[in-house]
mmCIF file of C-alpha atoms in Angstrom:
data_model
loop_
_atom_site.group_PDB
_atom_site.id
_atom_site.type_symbol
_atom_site.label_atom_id
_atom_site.label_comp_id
_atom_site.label_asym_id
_atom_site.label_seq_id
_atom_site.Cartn_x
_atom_site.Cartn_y
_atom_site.Cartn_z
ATOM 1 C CA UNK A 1 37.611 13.844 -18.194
ATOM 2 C CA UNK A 2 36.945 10.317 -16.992
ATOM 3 C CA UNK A 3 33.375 8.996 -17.014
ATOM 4 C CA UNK A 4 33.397 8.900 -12.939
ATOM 5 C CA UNK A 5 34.771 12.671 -13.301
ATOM 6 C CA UNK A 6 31.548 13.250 -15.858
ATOM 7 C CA UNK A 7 28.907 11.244 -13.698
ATOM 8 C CA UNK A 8 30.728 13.582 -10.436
ATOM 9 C CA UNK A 9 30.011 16.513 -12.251
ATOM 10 C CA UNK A 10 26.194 17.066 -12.415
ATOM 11 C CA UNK A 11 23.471 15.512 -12.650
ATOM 12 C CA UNK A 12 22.444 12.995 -15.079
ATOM 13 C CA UNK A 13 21.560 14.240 -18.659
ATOM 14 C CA UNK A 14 20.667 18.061 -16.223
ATOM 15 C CA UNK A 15 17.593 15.984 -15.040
ATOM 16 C CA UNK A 16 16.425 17.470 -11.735
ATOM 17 C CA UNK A 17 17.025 14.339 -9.787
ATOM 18 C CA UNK A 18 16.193 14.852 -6.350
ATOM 19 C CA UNK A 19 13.076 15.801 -7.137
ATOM 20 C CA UNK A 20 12.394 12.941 -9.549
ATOM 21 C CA UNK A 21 13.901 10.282 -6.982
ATOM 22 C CA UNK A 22 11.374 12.286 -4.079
ATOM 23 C CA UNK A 23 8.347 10.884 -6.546
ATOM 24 C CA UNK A 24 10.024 7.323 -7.314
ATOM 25 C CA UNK A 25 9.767 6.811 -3.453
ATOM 26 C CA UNK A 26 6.264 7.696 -3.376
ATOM 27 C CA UNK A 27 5.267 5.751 -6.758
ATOM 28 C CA UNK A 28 7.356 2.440 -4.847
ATOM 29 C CA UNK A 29 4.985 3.445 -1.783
ATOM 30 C CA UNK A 30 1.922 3.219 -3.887
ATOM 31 C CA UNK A 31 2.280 0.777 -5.921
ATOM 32 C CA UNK A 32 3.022 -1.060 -2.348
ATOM 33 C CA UNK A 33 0.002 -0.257 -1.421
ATOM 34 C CA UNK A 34 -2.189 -0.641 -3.878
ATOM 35 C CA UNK A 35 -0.908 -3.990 -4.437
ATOM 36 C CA UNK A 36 -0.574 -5.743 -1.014
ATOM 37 C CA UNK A 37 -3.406 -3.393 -0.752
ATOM 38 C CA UNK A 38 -5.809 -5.677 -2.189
ATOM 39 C CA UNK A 39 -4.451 -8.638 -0.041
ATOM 40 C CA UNK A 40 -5.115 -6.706 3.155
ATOM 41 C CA UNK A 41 -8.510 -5.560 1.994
ATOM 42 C CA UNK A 42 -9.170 -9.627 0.873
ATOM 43 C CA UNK A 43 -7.773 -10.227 4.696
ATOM 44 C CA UNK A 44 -10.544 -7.835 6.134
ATOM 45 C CA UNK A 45 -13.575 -9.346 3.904
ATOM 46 C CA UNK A 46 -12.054 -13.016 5.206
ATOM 47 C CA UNK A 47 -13.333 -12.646 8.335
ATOM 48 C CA UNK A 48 -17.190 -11.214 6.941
ATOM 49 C CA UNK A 49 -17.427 -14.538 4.875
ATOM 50 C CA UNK A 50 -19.981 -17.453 5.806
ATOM 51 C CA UNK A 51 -18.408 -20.375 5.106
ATOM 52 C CA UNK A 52 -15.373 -22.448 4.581
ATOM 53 C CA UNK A 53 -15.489 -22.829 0.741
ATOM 54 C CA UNK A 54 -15.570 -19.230 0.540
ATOM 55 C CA UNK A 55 -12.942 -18.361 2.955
ATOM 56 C CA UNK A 56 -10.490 -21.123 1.034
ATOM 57 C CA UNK A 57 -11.724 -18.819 -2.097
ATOM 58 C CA UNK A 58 -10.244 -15.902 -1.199
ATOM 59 C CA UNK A 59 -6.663 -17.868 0.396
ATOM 60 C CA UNK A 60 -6.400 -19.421 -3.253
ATOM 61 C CA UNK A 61 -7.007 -15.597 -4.526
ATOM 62 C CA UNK A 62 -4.027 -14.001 -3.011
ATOM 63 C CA UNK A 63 -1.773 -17.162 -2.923
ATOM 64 C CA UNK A 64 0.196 -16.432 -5.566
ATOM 65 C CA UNK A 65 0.550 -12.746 -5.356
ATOM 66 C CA UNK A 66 1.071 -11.377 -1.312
ATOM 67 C CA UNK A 67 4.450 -12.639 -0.815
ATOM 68 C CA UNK A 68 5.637 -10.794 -4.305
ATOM 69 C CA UNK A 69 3.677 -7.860 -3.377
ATOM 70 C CA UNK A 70 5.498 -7.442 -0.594
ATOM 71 C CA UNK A 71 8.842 -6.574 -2.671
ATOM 72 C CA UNK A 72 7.633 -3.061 -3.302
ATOM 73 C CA UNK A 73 7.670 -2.303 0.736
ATOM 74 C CA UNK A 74 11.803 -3.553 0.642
ATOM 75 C CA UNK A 75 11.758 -1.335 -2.373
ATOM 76 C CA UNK A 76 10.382 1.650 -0.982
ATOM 77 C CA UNK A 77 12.454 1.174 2.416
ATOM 78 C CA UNK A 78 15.482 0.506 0.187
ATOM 79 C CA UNK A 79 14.899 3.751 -2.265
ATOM 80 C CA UNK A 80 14.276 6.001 0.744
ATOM 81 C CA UNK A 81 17.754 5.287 2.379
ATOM 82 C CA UNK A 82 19.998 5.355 -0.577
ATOM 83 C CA UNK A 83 18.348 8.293 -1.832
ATOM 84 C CA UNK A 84 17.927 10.205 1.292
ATOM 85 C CA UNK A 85 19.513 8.729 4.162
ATOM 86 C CA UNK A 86 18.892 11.585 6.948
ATOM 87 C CA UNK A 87 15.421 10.985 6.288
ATOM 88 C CA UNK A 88 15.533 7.556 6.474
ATOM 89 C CA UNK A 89 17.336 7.722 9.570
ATOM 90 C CA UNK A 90 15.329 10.051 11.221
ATOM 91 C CA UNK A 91 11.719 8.308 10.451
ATOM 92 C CA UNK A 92 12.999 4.737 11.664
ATOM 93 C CA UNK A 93 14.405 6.032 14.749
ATOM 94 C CA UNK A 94 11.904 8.059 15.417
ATOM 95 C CA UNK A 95 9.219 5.286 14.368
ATOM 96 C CA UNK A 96 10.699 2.275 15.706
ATOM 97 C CA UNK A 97 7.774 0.934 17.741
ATOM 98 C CA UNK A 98 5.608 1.261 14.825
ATOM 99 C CA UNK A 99 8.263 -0.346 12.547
ATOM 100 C CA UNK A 100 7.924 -3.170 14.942
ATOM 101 C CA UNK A 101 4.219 -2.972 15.012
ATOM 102 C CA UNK A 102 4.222 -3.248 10.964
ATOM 103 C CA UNK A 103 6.634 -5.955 11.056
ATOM 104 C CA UNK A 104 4.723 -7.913 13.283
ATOM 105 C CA UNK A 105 1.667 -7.240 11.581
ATOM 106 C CA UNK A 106 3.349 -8.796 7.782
ATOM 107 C CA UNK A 107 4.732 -11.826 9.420
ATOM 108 C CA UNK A 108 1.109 -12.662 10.955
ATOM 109 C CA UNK A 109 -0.284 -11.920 8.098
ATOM 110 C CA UNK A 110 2.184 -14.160 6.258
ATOM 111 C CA UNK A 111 2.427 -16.970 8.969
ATOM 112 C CA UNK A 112 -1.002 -17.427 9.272
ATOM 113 C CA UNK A 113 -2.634 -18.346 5.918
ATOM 114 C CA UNK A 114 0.433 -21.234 6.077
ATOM 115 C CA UNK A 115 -0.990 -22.245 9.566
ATOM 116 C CA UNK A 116 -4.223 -22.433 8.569
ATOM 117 C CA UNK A 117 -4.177 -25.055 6.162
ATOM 118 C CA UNK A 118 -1.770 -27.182 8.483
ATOM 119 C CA UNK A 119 -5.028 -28.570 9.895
ATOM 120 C CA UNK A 120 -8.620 -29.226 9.128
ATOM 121 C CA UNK A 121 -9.871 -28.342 12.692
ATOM 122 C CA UNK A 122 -12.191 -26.139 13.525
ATOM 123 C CA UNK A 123 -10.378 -24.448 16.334
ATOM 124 C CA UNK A 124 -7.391 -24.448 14.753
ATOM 125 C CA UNK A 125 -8.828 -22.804 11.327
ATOM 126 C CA UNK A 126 -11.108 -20.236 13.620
ATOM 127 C CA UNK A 127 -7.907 -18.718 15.535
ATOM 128 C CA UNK A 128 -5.659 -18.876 12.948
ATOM 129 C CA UNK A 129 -8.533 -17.275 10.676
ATOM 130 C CA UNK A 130 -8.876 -14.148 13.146
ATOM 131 C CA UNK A 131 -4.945 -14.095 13.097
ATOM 132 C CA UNK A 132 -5.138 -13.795 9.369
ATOM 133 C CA UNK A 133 -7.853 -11.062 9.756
ATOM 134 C CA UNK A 134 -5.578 -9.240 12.367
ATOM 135 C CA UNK A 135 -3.204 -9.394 10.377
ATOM 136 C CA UNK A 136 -4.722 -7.766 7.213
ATOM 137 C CA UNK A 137 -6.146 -5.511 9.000
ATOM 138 C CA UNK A 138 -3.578 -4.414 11.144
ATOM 139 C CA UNK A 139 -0.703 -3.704 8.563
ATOM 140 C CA UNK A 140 -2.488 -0.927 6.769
ATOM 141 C CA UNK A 141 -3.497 0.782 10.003
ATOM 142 C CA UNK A 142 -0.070 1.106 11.225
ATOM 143 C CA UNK A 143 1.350 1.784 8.117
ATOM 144 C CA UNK A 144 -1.311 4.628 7.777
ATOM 145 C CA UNK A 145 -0.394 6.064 11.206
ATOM 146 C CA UNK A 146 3.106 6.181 10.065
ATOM 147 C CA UNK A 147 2.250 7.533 7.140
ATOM 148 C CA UNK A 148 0.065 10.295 9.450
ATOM 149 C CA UNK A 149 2.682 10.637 11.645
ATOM 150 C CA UNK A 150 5.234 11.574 8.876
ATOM 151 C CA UNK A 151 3.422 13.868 6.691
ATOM 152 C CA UNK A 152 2.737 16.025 10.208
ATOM 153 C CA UNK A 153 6.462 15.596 11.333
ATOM 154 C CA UNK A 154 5.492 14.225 14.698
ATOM 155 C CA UNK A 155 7.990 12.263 16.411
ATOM 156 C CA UNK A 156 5.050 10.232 18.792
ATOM 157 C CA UNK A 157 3.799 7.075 17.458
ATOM 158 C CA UNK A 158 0.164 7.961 18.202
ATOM 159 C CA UNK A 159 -1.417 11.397 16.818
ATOM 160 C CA UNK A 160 -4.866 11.963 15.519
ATOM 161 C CA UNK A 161 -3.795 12.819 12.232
ATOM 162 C CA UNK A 162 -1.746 9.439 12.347
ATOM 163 C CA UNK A 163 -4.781 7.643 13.758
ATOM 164 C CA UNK A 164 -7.136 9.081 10.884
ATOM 165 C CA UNK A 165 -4.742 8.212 8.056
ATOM 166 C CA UNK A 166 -4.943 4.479 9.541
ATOM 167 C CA UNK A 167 -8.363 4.421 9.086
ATOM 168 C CA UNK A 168 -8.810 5.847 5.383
ATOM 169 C CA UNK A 169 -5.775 3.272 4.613
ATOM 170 C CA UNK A 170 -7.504 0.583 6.004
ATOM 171 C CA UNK A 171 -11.115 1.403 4.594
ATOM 172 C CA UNK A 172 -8.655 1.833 0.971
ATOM 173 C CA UNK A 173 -7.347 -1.691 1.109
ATOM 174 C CA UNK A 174 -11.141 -3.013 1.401
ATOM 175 C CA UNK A 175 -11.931 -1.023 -1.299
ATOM 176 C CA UNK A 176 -9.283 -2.849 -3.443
ATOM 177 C CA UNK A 177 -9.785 -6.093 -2.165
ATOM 178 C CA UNK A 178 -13.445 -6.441 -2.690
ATOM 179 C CA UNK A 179 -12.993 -5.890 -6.711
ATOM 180 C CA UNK A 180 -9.690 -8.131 -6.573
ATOM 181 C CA UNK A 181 -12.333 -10.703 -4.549
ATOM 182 C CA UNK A 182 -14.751 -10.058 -8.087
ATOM 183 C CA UNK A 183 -12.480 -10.544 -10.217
ATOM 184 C CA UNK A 184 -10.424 -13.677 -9.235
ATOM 185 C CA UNK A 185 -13.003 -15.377 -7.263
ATOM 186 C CA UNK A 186 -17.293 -13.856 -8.518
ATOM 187 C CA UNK A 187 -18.597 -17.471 -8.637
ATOM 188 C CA UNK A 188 -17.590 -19.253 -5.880
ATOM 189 C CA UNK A 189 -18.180 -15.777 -3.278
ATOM 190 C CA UNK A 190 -21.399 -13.972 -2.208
ATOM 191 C CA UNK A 191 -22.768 -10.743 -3.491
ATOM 192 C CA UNK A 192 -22.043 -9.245 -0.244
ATOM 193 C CA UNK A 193 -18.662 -8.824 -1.758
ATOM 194 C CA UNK A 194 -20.166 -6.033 -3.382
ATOM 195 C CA UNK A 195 -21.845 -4.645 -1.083
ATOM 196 C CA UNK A 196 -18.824 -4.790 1.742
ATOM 197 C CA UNK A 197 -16.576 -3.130 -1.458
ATOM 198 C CA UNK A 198 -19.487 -0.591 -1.924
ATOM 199 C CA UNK A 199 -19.933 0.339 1.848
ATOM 200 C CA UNK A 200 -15.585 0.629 2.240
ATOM 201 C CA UNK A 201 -15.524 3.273 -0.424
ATOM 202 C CA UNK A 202 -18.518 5.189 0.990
ATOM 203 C CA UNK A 203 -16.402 5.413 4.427
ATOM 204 C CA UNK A 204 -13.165 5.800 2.594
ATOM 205 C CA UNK A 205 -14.743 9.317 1.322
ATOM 206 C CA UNK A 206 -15.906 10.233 4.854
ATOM 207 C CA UNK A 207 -12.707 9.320 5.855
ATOM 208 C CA UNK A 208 -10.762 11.760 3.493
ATOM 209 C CA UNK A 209 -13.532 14.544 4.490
ATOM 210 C CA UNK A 210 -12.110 13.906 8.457
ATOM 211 C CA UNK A 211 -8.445 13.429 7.159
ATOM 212 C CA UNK A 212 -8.256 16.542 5.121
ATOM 213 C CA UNK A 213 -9.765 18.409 8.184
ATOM 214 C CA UNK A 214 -7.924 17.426 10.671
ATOM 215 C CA UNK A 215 -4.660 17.997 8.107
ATOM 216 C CA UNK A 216 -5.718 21.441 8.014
ATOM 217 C CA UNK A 217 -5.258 22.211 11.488
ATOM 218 C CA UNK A 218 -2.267 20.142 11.738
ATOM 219 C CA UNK A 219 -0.471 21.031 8.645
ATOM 220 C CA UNK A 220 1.555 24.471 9.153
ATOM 221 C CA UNK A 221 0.420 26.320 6.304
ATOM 222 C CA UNK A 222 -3.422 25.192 7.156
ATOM 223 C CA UNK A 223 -6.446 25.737 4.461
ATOM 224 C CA UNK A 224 -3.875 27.084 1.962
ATOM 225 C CA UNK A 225 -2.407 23.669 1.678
ATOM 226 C CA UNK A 226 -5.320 21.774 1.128
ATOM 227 C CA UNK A 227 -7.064 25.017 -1.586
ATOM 228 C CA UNK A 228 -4.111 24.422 -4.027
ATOM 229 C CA UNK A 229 -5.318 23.715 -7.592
ATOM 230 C CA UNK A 230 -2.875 20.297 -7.340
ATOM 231 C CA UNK A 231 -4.940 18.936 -3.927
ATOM 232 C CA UNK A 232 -8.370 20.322 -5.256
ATOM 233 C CA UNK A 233 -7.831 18.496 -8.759
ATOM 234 C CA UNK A 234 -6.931 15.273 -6.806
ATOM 235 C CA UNK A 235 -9.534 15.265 -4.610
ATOM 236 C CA UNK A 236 -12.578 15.777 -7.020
ATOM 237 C CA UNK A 237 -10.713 13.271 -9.602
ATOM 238 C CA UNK A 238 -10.531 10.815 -6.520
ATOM 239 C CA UNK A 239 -14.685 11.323 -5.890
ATOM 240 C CA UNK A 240 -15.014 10.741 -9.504
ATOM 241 C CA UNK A 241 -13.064 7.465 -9.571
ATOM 242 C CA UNK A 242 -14.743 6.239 -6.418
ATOM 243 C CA UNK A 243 -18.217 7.019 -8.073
ATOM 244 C CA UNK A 244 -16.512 4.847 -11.138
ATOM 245 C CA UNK A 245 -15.439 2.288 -8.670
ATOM 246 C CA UNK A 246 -19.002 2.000 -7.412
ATOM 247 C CA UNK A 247 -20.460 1.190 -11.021
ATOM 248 C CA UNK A 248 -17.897 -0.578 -12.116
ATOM 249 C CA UNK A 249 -18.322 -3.090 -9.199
ATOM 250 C CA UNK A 250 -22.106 -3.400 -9.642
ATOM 251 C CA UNK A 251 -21.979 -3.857 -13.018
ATOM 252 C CA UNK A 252 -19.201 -7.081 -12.039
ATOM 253 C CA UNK A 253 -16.616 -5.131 -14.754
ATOM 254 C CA UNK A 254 -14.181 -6.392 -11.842
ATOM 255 C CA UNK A 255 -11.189 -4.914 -14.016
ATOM 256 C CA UNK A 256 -12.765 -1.388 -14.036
ATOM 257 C CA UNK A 257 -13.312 -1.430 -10.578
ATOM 258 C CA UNK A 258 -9.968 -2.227 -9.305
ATOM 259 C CA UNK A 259 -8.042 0.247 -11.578
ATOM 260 C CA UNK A 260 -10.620 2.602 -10.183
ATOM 261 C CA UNK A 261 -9.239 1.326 -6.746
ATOM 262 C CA UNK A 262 -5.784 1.701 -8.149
ATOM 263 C CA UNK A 263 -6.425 5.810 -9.625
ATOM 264 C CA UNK A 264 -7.712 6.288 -5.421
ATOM 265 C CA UNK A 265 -4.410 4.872 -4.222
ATOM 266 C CA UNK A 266 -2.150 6.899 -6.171
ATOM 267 C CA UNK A 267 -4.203 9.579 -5.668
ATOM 268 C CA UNK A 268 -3.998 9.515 -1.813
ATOM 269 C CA UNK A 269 0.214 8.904 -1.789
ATOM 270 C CA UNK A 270 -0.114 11.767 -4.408
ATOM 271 C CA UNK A 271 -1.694 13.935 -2.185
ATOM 272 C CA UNK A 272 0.743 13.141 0.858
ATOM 273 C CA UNK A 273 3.691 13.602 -1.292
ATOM 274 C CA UNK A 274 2.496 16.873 -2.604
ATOM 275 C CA UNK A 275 1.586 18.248 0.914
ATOM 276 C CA UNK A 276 4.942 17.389 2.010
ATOM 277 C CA UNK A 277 7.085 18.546 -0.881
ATOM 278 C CA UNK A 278 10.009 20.036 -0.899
ATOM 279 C CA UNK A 279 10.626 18.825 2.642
ATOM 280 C CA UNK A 280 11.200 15.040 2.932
ATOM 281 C CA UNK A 281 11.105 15.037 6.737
ATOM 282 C CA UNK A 282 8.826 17.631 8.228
ATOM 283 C CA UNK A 283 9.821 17.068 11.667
ATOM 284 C CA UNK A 284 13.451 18.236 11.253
ATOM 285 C CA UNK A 285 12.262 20.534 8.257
ATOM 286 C CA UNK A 286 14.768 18.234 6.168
ATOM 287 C CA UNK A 287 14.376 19.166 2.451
ATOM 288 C CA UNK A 288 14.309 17.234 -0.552
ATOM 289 C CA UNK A 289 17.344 18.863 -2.306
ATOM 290 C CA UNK A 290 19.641 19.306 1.292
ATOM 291 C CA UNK A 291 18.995 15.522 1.980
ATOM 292 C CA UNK A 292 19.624 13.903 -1.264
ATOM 293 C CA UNK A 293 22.911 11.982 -1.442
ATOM 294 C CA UNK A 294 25.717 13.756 -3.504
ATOM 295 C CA UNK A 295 26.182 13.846 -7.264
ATOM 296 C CA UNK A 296 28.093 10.785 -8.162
ATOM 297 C CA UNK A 297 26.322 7.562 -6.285
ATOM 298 C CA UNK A 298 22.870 9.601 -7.318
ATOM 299 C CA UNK A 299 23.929 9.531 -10.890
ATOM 300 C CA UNK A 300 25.377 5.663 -10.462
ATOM 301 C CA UNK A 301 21.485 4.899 -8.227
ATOM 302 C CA UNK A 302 19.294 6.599 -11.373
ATOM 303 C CA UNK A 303 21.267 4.309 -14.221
ATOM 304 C CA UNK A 304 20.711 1.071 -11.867
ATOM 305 C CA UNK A 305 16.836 2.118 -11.184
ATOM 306 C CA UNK A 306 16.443 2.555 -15.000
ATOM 307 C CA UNK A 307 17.624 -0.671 -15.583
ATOM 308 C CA UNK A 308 16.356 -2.939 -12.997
ATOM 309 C CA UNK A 309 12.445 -1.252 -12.179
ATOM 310 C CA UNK A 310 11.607 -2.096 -15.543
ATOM 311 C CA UNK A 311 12.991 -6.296 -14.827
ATOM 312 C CA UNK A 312 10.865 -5.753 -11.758
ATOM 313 C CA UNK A 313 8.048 -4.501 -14.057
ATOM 314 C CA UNK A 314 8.543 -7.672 -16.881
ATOM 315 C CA UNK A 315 8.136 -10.461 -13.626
ATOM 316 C CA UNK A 316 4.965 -8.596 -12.322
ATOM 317 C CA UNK A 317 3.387 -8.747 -15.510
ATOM 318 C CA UNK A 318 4.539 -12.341 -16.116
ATOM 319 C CA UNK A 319 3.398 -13.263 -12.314
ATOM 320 C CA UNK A 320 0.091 -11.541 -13.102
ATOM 321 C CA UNK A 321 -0.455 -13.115 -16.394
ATOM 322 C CA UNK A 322 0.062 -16.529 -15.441
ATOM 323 C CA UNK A 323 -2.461 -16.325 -12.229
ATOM 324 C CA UNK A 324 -5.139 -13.972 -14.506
ATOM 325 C CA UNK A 325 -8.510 -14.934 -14.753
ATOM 326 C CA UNK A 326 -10.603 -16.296 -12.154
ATOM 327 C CA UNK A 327 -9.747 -19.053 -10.008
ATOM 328 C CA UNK A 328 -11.113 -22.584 -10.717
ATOM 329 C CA UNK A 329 -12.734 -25.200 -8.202
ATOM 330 C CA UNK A 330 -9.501 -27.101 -7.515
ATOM 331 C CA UNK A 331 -7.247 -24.498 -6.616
ATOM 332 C CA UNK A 332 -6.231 -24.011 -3.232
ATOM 333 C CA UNK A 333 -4.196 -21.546 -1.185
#
């Protein structure tokens, strides 16, 4: 037998692989999310801040780390159509307008940071400030709704579940950014920081309470869903972490408090994943296992993934190690 007859004959090593590849494309979603997340979040706080030393603070704070963070969304995007291209298909066709709405949203968010320091006029800063600030805030909402919209298997671009997942996103990403904010930037940025990070994880609570309600009149299988031991476990672990986040924060043990914001992330993709599992595309009632390309490029996919995440791993940790600590006066966006 050849080695492409062995790799064609089942999977890799027996490892269930669908399954495992159906929680790599939620881990690349998460990860995603938590880290743009705290660039969004640092977007949002932007346009709460006083003053223009401050608001240069927190450009010089994500400067080195959006447009990297950003990878994991082309990863995600990438995973889900080699992996399971029905599902992929369906969702962006389906989605489109959103897709568009998201796009938008990135390159504003991207554009206008760059803009912004073009000039040092007031007008010019002040629009290109609130486009910044749209930006930020925008992205996560969308990508919430989609996110909404997917986990209910509705083909509209506006539902209420998709509308309430915005929000909780959005309120996340503040959550993350205001102990990113701590840690890179403490001394040069008000203790509202705090405060605005303290608030965002109060309503990012309430905001699971309405999510997880509304999911349980949307989702087919109702309460049961949302009773398992899995979504129960998450759920208190996630109102630990927040109460975690919350003293962390206070106590400025920045680090603390944004791995806290990292364990609610994780948590809420966790949650969405498990809800949906084993159907990767509830509006067609798609599976996991009847989606899932065929034995051979699979096999080929998982051998490339296990070598190349972990390069992807060694540069974050490089990027991250050579921007760590907090900023200093002379650093700019």
């Amino acid at each position: 037998m050849t080695s492409v007859d062995s790799l064609a004959a089942g999977p890799l090593f027996g490892l269930p692989l669908p399954e495992l590849w159906f929680g790599l494309v939620f881990a690349m979603l998460a990860t995603f999310l938590f880290l743009d997340g705290f660039d969004f979040g640092a977007g949002a706080i932007f346009a709460l801040l006083e003053t223009d030393d401050e608001r240069e603070t927190v450009l010089a704070a994500i400067g080195p780390f959006w447009d990297g963070n950003e990878v994991w969304l082309v990863v995600f995007g990438g995973a889900l159509f080699a992996a399971f291209p029905p599902a992929y298909a369906g969702l962006f066709s389906r989605h489109y307008l959103l897709m568009f709405g998201i796009l938008g949203a990135l390159i504003l968010r991207g554009l206008a940071p760059e803009m912004y320091e073009q000039r040092h006029d007031a007008l010019w800063q002040r629009w290109w400030g609130r486009a910044f600030v749209v930006g930020s805030v925008l992205a996560p909402f969308l990508l919430g709704v989609f996110a909404g919209n997917w986990l209910v298997g509705s083909a509209r671009s506006l539902t209420l579940a998709g509308l309430v997942v915005g929000v909780t996103l959005t309120l996340l990403t503040v959550v993350s950014g205001a102990a990113f904010l701590q840690l890179k930037g403490s001394e040069r940025l008000p203790d509202s920081v705090t405060t605005y990070g303290t608030a965002a994880t109060v309503g990012y609570l309430l905001a699971v309470v309405v999510t997880l309600a509304v999911l349980a009149v949307r989702l087919p299988e109702g309460l049961s869903a949302l009773l398992s031991p899995s979504i129960v476990a998450l759920v208190v672990a996630s109102i630990g972490l927040a109460a975690g986040y919350i003293v962390a924060l206070r106590r400025e043990q920045s680090l603390f408090a944004l791995g806290g914001a990292a364990g609610l992330t994780y948590g809420l993709v966790a949650v969405v994943a498990i809800l949906m599992y084993p159907a990767i595309d509830p509006a067609t009632g798609a599976t996991v296992r009847g989606t899932i390309v065929s034995t051979l490029p699979l096999n080929l996919m998982t051998i490339g993934a296990s070598l190349l995440l972990p390069l992807v791993a060694v540069y974050f940790v490089v990027l991250y190690s050579a921007f760590s600590g907090p900023i200093s006066p002379e650093e700019a966006y």
